[in-house]
Amino acid sequence: WHWENFSRALTNRNLPFLIFTFNTLKIFALNVIGSVISCTMCAFAFSRMKFRGRKVLFNFLLITMLIPFAVLMIPTFIMFNKVGWYGTIMPLVVPAFFGNAFFIFLITQYMKTIPIALDEAAIIDGANYFQIYWRIILPLSMPVVAVQVVFLFLGTWGDLLGPLIYLT
């Protein structure tokens, strides 16, 4: 064991490890913000609100999970390149703000286990749907949101292909 290797790895000018780590954590933090907001709101709509076409939309969401990333890789690269986001972190962050099918499905199934009586009591007390979501359902959904954050961290930390494609 040579302990000086750790300090050399952290202070190497050719491979700035701390800058790479900071960039990954920045992308992770932005992904968490976008994914938690968008996925929990979509899951709330699918699990609590009654609207026409809800089952069809949910089934369409589930079908999108069957499309492999290799099929979408070139079209998304062309789209982000035409928008002018090639070479920025935008292609790694912005899709998180539009939800992830797996997380929406996972959180929807969790929110369906929360009793509807809580929503009805809040409606009687004068709460609207956003207040029910923000003050009742979201705090009760923190265990599944914690699972989402852990999965996001593992996915962001282990993502080699995304930065390799979109960053220079």
JSON list of N, CA and C in Angstrom, two decimals, residues 24-74:
[
{"chain": "A", "resi": 24, "resn": "THR", "atom": "N", "xyz": [-20.36, 15.28, -11.55]},
{"chain": "A", "resi": 24, "resn": "THR", "atom": "CA", "xyz": [-21.32, 14.18, -11.41]},
{"chain": "A", "resi": 24, "resn": "THR", "atom": "C", "xyz": [-22.34, 14.48, -10.33]},
{"chain": "A", "resi": 25, "resn": "LEU", "atom": "N", "xyz": [-21.91, 15.03, -9.21]},
{"chain": "A", "resi": 25, "resn": "LEU", "atom": "CA", "xyz": [-22.85, 15.36, -8.14]},
{"chain": "A", "resi": 25, "resn": "LEU", "atom": "C", "xyz": [-23.79, 16.48, -8.54]},
{"chain": "A", "resi": 26, "resn": "LYS", "atom": "N", "xyz": [-23.32, 17.41, -9.37]},
{"chain": "A", "resi": 26, "resn": "LYS", "atom": "CA", "xyz": [-24.19, 18.49, -9.86]},
{"chain": "A", "resi": 26, "resn": "LYS", "atom": "C", "xyz": [-25.27, 17.91, -10.77]},
{"chain": "A", "resi": 27, "resn": "ILE", "atom": "N", "xyz": [-24.88, 17.02, -11.67]},
{"chain": "A", "resi": 27, "resn": "ILE", "atom": "CA", "xyz": [-25.86, 16.37, -12.56]},
{"chain": "A", "resi": 27, "resn": "ILE", "atom": "C", "xyz": [-26.84, 15.54, -11.74]},
{"chain": "A", "resi": 28, "resn": "PHE", "atom": "N", "xyz": [-26.33, 14.85, -10.73]},
{"chain": "A", "resi": 28, "resn": "PHE", "atom": "CA", "xyz": [-27.20, 14.05, -9.86]},
{"chain": "A", "resi": 28, "resn": "PHE", "atom": "C", "xyz": [-28.21, 14.93, -9.13]},
{"chain": "A", "resi": 29, "resn": "ALA", "atom": "N", "xyz": [-27.77, 16.05, -8.57]},
{"chain": "A", "resi": 29, "resn": "ALA", "atom": "CA", "xyz": [-28.68, 16.93, -7.83]},
{"chain": "A", "resi": 29, "resn": "ALA", "atom": "C", "xyz": [-29.77, 17.48, -8.73]},
{"chain": "A", "resi": 30, "resn": "LEU", "atom": "N", "xyz": [-29.41, 17.88, -9.94]},
{"chain": "A", "resi": 30, "resn": "LEU", "atom": "CA", "xyz": [-30.42, 18.39, -10.87]},
{"chain": "A", "resi": 30, "resn": "LEU", "atom": "C", "xyz": [-31.38, 17.28, -11.31]},
{"chain": "A", "resi": 31, "resn": "ASN", "atom": "N", "xyz": [-30.86, 16.07, -11.48]},
{"chain": "A", "resi": 31, "resn": "ASN", "atom": "CA", "xyz": [-31.72, 14.94, -11.83]},
{"chain": "A", "resi": 31, "resn": "ASN", "atom": "C", "xyz": [-32.69, 14.61, -10.71]},
{"chain": "A", "resi": 32, "resn": "VAL", "atom": "N", "xyz": [-32.23, 14.71, -9.48]},
{"chain": "A", "resi": 32, "resn": "VAL", "atom": "CA", "xyz": [-33.11, 14.43, -8.34]},
{"chain": "A", "resi": 32, "resn": "VAL", "atom": "C", "xyz": [-34.23, 15.45, -8.28]},
{"chain": "A", "resi": 33, "resn": "ILE", "atom": "N", "xyz": [-33.90, 16.71, -8.43]},
{"chain": "A", "resi": 33, "resn": "ILE", "atom": "CA", "xyz": [-34.94, 17.75, -8.38]},
{"chain": "A", "resi": 33, "resn": "ILE", "atom": "C", "xyz": [-35.98, 17.53, -9.47]},
{"chain": "A", "resi": 34, "resn": "GLY", "atom": "N", "xyz": [-35.52, 17.36, -10.69]},
{"chain": "A", "resi": 34, "resn": "GLY", "atom": "CA", "xyz": [-36.45, 17.19, -11.80]},
{"chain": "A", "resi": 34, "resn": "GLY", "atom": "C", "xyz": [-37.25, 15.91, -11.72]},
{"chain": "A", "resi": 35, "resn": "SER", "atom": "N", "xyz": [-36.59, 14.82, -11.39]},
{"chain": "A", "resi": 35, "resn": "SER", "atom": "CA", "xyz": [-37.26, 13.53, -11.38]},
{"chain": "A", "resi": 35, "resn": "SER", "atom": "C", "xyz": [-38.26, 13.40, -10.24]},
{"chain": "A", "resi": 36, "resn": "VAL", "atom": "N", "xyz": [-37.90, 13.87, -9.07]},
{"chain": "A", "resi": 36, "resn": "VAL", "atom": "CA", "xyz": [-38.82, 13.77, -7.93]},
{"chain": "A", "resi": 36, "resn": "VAL", "atom": "C", "xyz": [-40.07, 14.60, -8.18]},
{"chain": "A", "resi": 37, "resn": "ILE", "atom": "N", "xyz": [-39.90, 15.80, -8.67]},
{"chain": "A", "resi": 37, "resn": "ILE", "atom": "CA", "xyz": [-41.06, 16.65, -8.92]},
{"chain": "A", "resi": 37, "resn": "ILE", "atom": "C", "xyz": [-41.95, 16.06, -10.01]},
{"chain": "A", "resi": 38, "resn": "SER", "atom": "N", "xyz": [-41.37, 15.75, -11.15]},
{"chain": "A", "resi": 38, "resn": "SER", "atom": "CA", "xyz": [-42.19, 15.30, -12.27]},
{"chain": "A", "resi": 38, "resn": "SER", "atom": "C", "xyz": [-42.79, 13.91, -12.04]},
{"chain": "A", "resi": 39, "resn": "CYS", "atom": "N", "xyz": [-42.02, 12.99, -11.51]},
{"chain": "A", "resi": 39, "resn": "CYS", "atom": "CA", "xyz": [-42.52, 11.62, -11.33]},
{"chain": "A", "resi": 39, "resn": "CYS", "atom": "C", "xyz": [-43.58, 11.54, -10.24]},
{"chain": "A", "resi": 40, "resn": "THR", "atom": "N", "xyz": [-43.39, 12.26, -9.14]},
{"chain": "A", "resi": 40, "resn": "THR", "atom": "CA", "xyz": [-44.41, 12.21, -8.09]},
{"chain": "A", "resi": 40, "resn": "THR", "atom": "C", "xyz": [-45.70, 12.89, -8.51]},
{"chain": "A", "resi": 41, "resn": "MET", "atom": "N", "xyz": [-45.61, 13.96, -9.30]},
{"chain": "A", "resi": 41, "resn": "MET", "atom": "CA", "xyz": [-46.83, 14.60, -9.78]},
{"chain": "A", "resi": 41, "resn": "MET", "atom": "C", "xyz": [-47.58, 13.71, -10.76]},
{"chain": "A", "resi": 42, "resn": "CYS", "atom": "N", "xyz": [-46.85, 13.08, -11.68]},
{"chain": "A", "resi": 42, "resn": "CYS", "atom": "CA", "xyz": [-47.51, 12.15, -12.62]},
{"chain": "A", "resi": 42, "resn": "CYS", "atom": "C", "xyz": [-48.11, 10.96, -11.88]},
{"chain": "A", "resi": 43, "resn": "ALA", "atom": "N", "xyz": [-47.37, 10.44, -10.92]},
{"chain": "A", "resi": 43, "resn": "ALA", "atom": "CA", "xyz": [-47.87, 9.30, -10.15]},
{"chain": "A", "resi": 43, "resn": "ALA", "atom": "C", "xyz": [-49.11, 9.68, -9.34]},
{"chain": "A", "resi": 44, "resn": "PHE", "atom": "N", "xyz": [-49.12, 10.89, -8.80]},
{"chain": "A", "resi": 44, "resn": "PHE", "atom": "CA", "xyz": [-50.31, 11.36, -8.08]},
{"chain": "A", "resi": 44, "resn": "PHE", "atom": "C", "xyz": [-51.51, 11.42, -9.00]},
{"chain": "A", "resi": 45, "resn": "ALA", "atom": "N", "xyz": [-51.30, 11.93, -10.21]},
{"chain": "A", "resi": 45, "resn": "ALA", "atom": "CA", "xyz": [-52.41, 12.01, -11.17]},
{"chain": "A", "resi": 45, "resn": "ALA", "atom": "C", "xyz": [-52.92, 10.62, -11.54]},
{"chain": "A", "resi": 46, "resn": "PHE", "atom": "N", "xyz": [-52.01, 9.69, -11.77]},
{"chain": "A", "resi": 46, "resn": "PHE", "atom": "CA", "xyz": [-52.43, 8.34, -12.15]},
{"chain": "A", "resi": 46, "resn": "PHE", "atom": "C", "xyz": [-53.07, 7.58, -10.99]},
{"chain": "A", "resi": 47, "resn": "SER", "atom": "N", "xyz": [-52.65, 7.84, -9.77]},
{"chain": "A", "resi": 47, "resn": "SER", "atom": "CA", "xyz": [-53.17, 7.07, -8.65]},
{"chain": "A", "resi": 47, "resn": "SER", "atom": "C", "xyz": [-54.37, 7.70, -7.97]},
{"chain": "A", "resi": 48, "resn": "ARG", "atom": "N", "xyz": [-54.55, 9.01, -8.06]},
{"chain": "A", "resi": 48, "resn": "ARG", "atom": "CA", "xyz": [-55.59, 9.67, -7.28]},
{"chain": "A", "resi": 48, "resn": "ARG", "atom": "C", "xyz": [-56.67, 10.36, -8.11]},
{"chain": "A", "resi": 49, "resn": "MET", "atom": "N", "xyz": [-56.34, 10.86, -9.27]},
{"chain": "A", "resi": 49, "resn": "MET", "atom": "CA", "xyz": [-57.31, 11.61, -10.05]},
{"chain": "A", "resi": 49, "resn": "MET", "atom": "C", "xyz": [-58.03, 10.68, -11.03]},
{"chain": "A", "resi": 50, "resn": "LYS", "atom": "N", "xyz": [-59.28, 10.97, -11.24]},
{"chain": "A", "resi": 50, "resn": "LYS", "atom": "CA", "xyz": [-60.08, 10.21, -12.19]},
{"chain": "A", "resi": 50, "resn": "LYS", "atom": "C", "xyz": [-60.27, 11.09, -13.42]},
{"chain": "A", "resi": 51, "resn": "PHE", "atom": "N", "xyz": [-59.78, 10.64, -14.55]},
{"chain": "A", "resi": 51, "resn": "PHE", "atom": "CA", "xyz": [-59.98, 11.37, -15.80]},
{"chain": "A", "resi": 51, "resn": "PHE", "atom": "C", "xyz": [-60.08, 10.37, -16.95]},
{"chain": "A", "resi": 52, "resn": "ARG", "atom": "N", "xyz": [-60.69, 10.83, -18.02]},
{"chain": "A", "resi": 52, "resn": "ARG", "atom": "CA", "xyz": [-60.90, 9.96, -19.17]},
{"chain": "A", "resi": 52, "resn": "ARG", "atom": "C", "xyz": [-59.55, 9.68, -19.85]},
{"chain": "A", "resi": 53, "resn": "GLY", "atom": "N", "xyz": [-59.31, 8.41, -20.15]},
{"chain": "A", "resi": 53, "resn": "GLY", "atom": "CA", "xyz": [-58.08, 8.01, -20.80]},
{"chain": "A", "resi": 53, "resn": "GLY", "atom": "C", "xyz": [-56.94, 7.72, -19.85]},
{"chain": "A", "resi": 54, "resn": "ARG", "atom": "N", "xyz": [-57.22, 7.69, -18.56]},
{"chain": "A", "resi": 54, "resn": "ARG", "atom": "CA", "xyz": [-56.17, 7.47, -17.57]},
{"chain": "A", "resi": 54, "resn": "ARG", "atom": "C", "xyz": [-55.52, 6.10, -17.74]},
{"chain": "A", "resi": 55, "resn": "LYS", "atom": "N", "xyz": [-56.34, 5.07, -17.93]},
{"chain": "A", "resi": 55, "resn": "LYS", "atom": "CA", "xyz": [-55.81, 3.72, -18.08]},
{"chain": "A", "resi": 55, "resn": "LYS", "atom": "C", "xyz": [-55.03, 3.56, -19.38]},
{"chain": "A", "resi": 56, "resn": "VAL", "atom": "N", "xyz": [-55.52, 4.20, -20.43]},
{"chain": "A", "resi": 56, "resn": "VAL", "atom": "CA", "xyz": [-54.81, 4.14, -21.72]},
{"chain": "A", "resi": 56, "resn": "VAL", "atom": "C", "xyz": [-53.45, 4.83, -21.62]},
{"chain": "A", "resi": 57, "resn": "LEU", "atom": "N", "xyz": [-53.41, 6.00, -20.99]},
{"chain": "A", "resi": 57, "resn": "LEU", "atom": "CA", "xyz": [-52.14, 6.71, -20.80]},
{"chain": "A", "resi": 57, "resn": "LEU", "atom": "C", "xyz": [-51.18, 5.91, -19.92]},
{"chain": "A", "resi": 58, "resn": "PHE", "atom": "N", "xyz": [-51.70, 5.29, -18.88]},
{"chain": "A", "resi": 58, "resn": "PHE", "atom": "CA", "xyz": [-50.84, 4.50, -17.99]},
{"chain": "A", "resi": 58, "resn": "PHE", "atom": "C", "xyz": [-50.29, 3.29, -18.73]},
{"chain": "A", "resi": 59, "resn": "ASN", "atom": "N", "xyz": [-51.13, 2.65, -19.54]},
{"chain": "A", "resi": 59, "resn": "ASN", "atom": "CA", "xyz": [-50.64, 1.51, -20.34]},
{"chain": "A", "resi": 59, "resn": "ASN", "atom": "C", "xyz": [-49.60, 1.97, -21.37]},
{"chain": "A", "resi": 60, "resn": "PHE", "atom": "N", "xyz": [-49.82, 3.12, -21.96]},
{"chain": "A", "resi": 60, "resn": "PHE", "atom": "CA", "xyz": [-48.82, 3.67, -22.89]},
{"chain": "A", "resi": 60, "resn": "PHE", "atom": "C", "xyz": [-47.50, 3.94, -22.18]},
{"chain": "A", "resi": 61, "resn": "LEU", "atom": "N", "xyz": [-47.59, 4.44, -20.95]},
{"chain": "A", "resi": 61, "resn": "LEU", "atom": "CA", "xyz": [-46.40, 4.67, -20.14]},
{"chain": "A", "resi": 61, "resn": "LEU", "atom": "C", "xyz": [-45.65, 3.36, -19.90]},
{"chain": "A", "resi": 62, "resn": "LEU", "atom": "N", "xyz": [-46.39, 2.31, -19.58]},
{"chain": "A", "resi": 62, "resn": "LEU", "atom": "CA", "xyz": [-45.76, 1.02, -19.35]},
{"chain": "A", "resi": 62, "resn": "LEU", "atom": "C", "xyz": [-45.12, 0.46, -20.63]},
{"chain": "A", "resi": 63, "resn": "ILE", "atom": "N", "xyz": [-45.75, 0.70, -21.76]},
{"chain": "A", "resi": 63, "resn": "ILE", "atom": "CA", "xyz": [-45.20, 0.22, -23.03]},
{"chain": "A", "resi": 63, "resn": "ILE", "atom": "C", "xyz": [-43.89, 0.93, -23.36]},
{"chain": "A", "resi": 64, "resn": "THR", "atom": "N", "xyz": [-43.76, 2.20, -22.96]},
{"chain": "A", "resi": 64, "resn": "THR", "atom": "CA", "xyz": [-42.52, 2.91, -23.25]},
{"chain": "A", "resi": 64, "resn": "THR", "atom": "C", "xyz": [-41.33, 2.33, -22.50]},
{"chain": "A", "resi": 65, "resn": "MET", "atom": "N", "xyz": [-41.59, 1.60, -21.42]},
{"chain": "A", "resi": 65, "resn": "MET", "atom": "CA", "xyz": [-40.49, 0.96, -20.70]},
{"chain": "A", "resi": 65, "resn": "MET", "atom": "C", "xyz": [-39.90, -0.20, -21.51]},
{"chain": "A", "resi": 66, "resn": "LEU", "atom": "N", "xyz": [-40.60, -0.69, -22.51]},
{"chain": "A", "resi": 66, "resn": "LEU", "atom": "CA", "xyz": [-40.13, -1.81, -23.31]},
{"chain": "A", "resi": 66, "resn": "LEU", "atom": "C", "xyz": [-39.18, -1.38, -24.42]},
{"chain": "A", "resi": 67, "resn": "ILE", "atom": "N", "xyz": [-39.08, -0.09, -24.69]},
{"chain": "A", "resi": 67, "resn": "ILE", "atom": "CA", "xyz": [-38.21, 0.39, -25.77]},
{"chain": "A", "resi": 67, "resn": "ILE", "atom": "C", "xyz": [-36.78, 0.46, -25.24]},
{"chain": "A", "resi": 68, "resn": "PRO", "atom": "N", "xyz": [-35.85, -0.26, -25.87]},
{"chain": "A", "resi": 68, "resn": "PRO", "atom": "CA", "xyz": [-34.46, -0.23, -25.38]},
{"chain": "A", "resi": 68, "resn": "PRO", "atom": "C", "xyz": [-33.78, 1.10, -25.70]},
{"chain": "A", "resi": 69, "resn": "PHE", "atom": "N", "xyz": [-32.79, 1.43, -24.87]},
{"chain": "A", "resi": 69, "resn": "PHE", "atom": "CA", "xyz": [-32.08, 2.70, -25.03]},
{"chain": "A", "resi": 69, "resn": "PHE", "atom": "C", "xyz": [-31.33, 2.74, -26.36]},
{"chain": "A", "resi": 70, "resn": "ALA", "atom": "N", "xyz": [-30.86, 1.61, -26.84]},
{"chain": "A", "resi": 70, "resn": "ALA", "atom": "CA", "xyz": [-30.10, 1.58, -28.09]},
{"chain": "A", "resi": 70, "resn": "ALA", "atom": "C", "xyz": [-30.93, 2.07, -29.27]},
{"chain": "A", "resi": 71, "resn": "VAL", "atom": "N", "xyz": [-32.24, 1.87, -29.21]},
{"chain": "A", "resi": 71, "resn": "VAL", "atom": "CA", "xyz": [-33.12, 2.33, -30.29]},
{"chain": "A", "resi": 71, "resn": "VAL", "atom": "C", "xyz": [-33.28, 3.85, -30.25]},
{"chain": "A", "resi": 72, "resn": "LEU", "atom": "N", "xyz": [-33.26, 4.41, -29.07]},
{"chain": "A", "resi": 72, "resn": "LEU", "atom": "CA", "xyz": [-33.49, 5.86, -28.91]},
{"chain": "A", "resi": 72, "resn": "LEU", "atom": "C", "xyz": [-32.21, 6.68, -28.93]},
{"chain": "A", "resi": 73, "resn": "MET", "atom": "N", "xyz": [-31.06, 6.03, -28.89]},
{"chain": "A", "resi": 73, "resn": "MET", "atom": "CA", "xyz": [-29.79, 6.74, -28.72]},
{"chain": "A", "resi": 73, "resn": "MET", "atom": "C", "xyz": [-29.50, 7.71, -29.87]},
{"chain": "A", "resi": 74, "resn": "ILE", "atom": "N", "xyz": [-29.60, 7.26, -31.10]},
{"chain": "A", "resi": 74, "resn": "ILE", "atom": "CA", "xyz": [-29.27, 8.13, -32.24]},
{"chain": "A", "resi": 74, "resn": "ILE", "atom": "C", "xyz": [-30.32, 9.23, -32.43]}
]
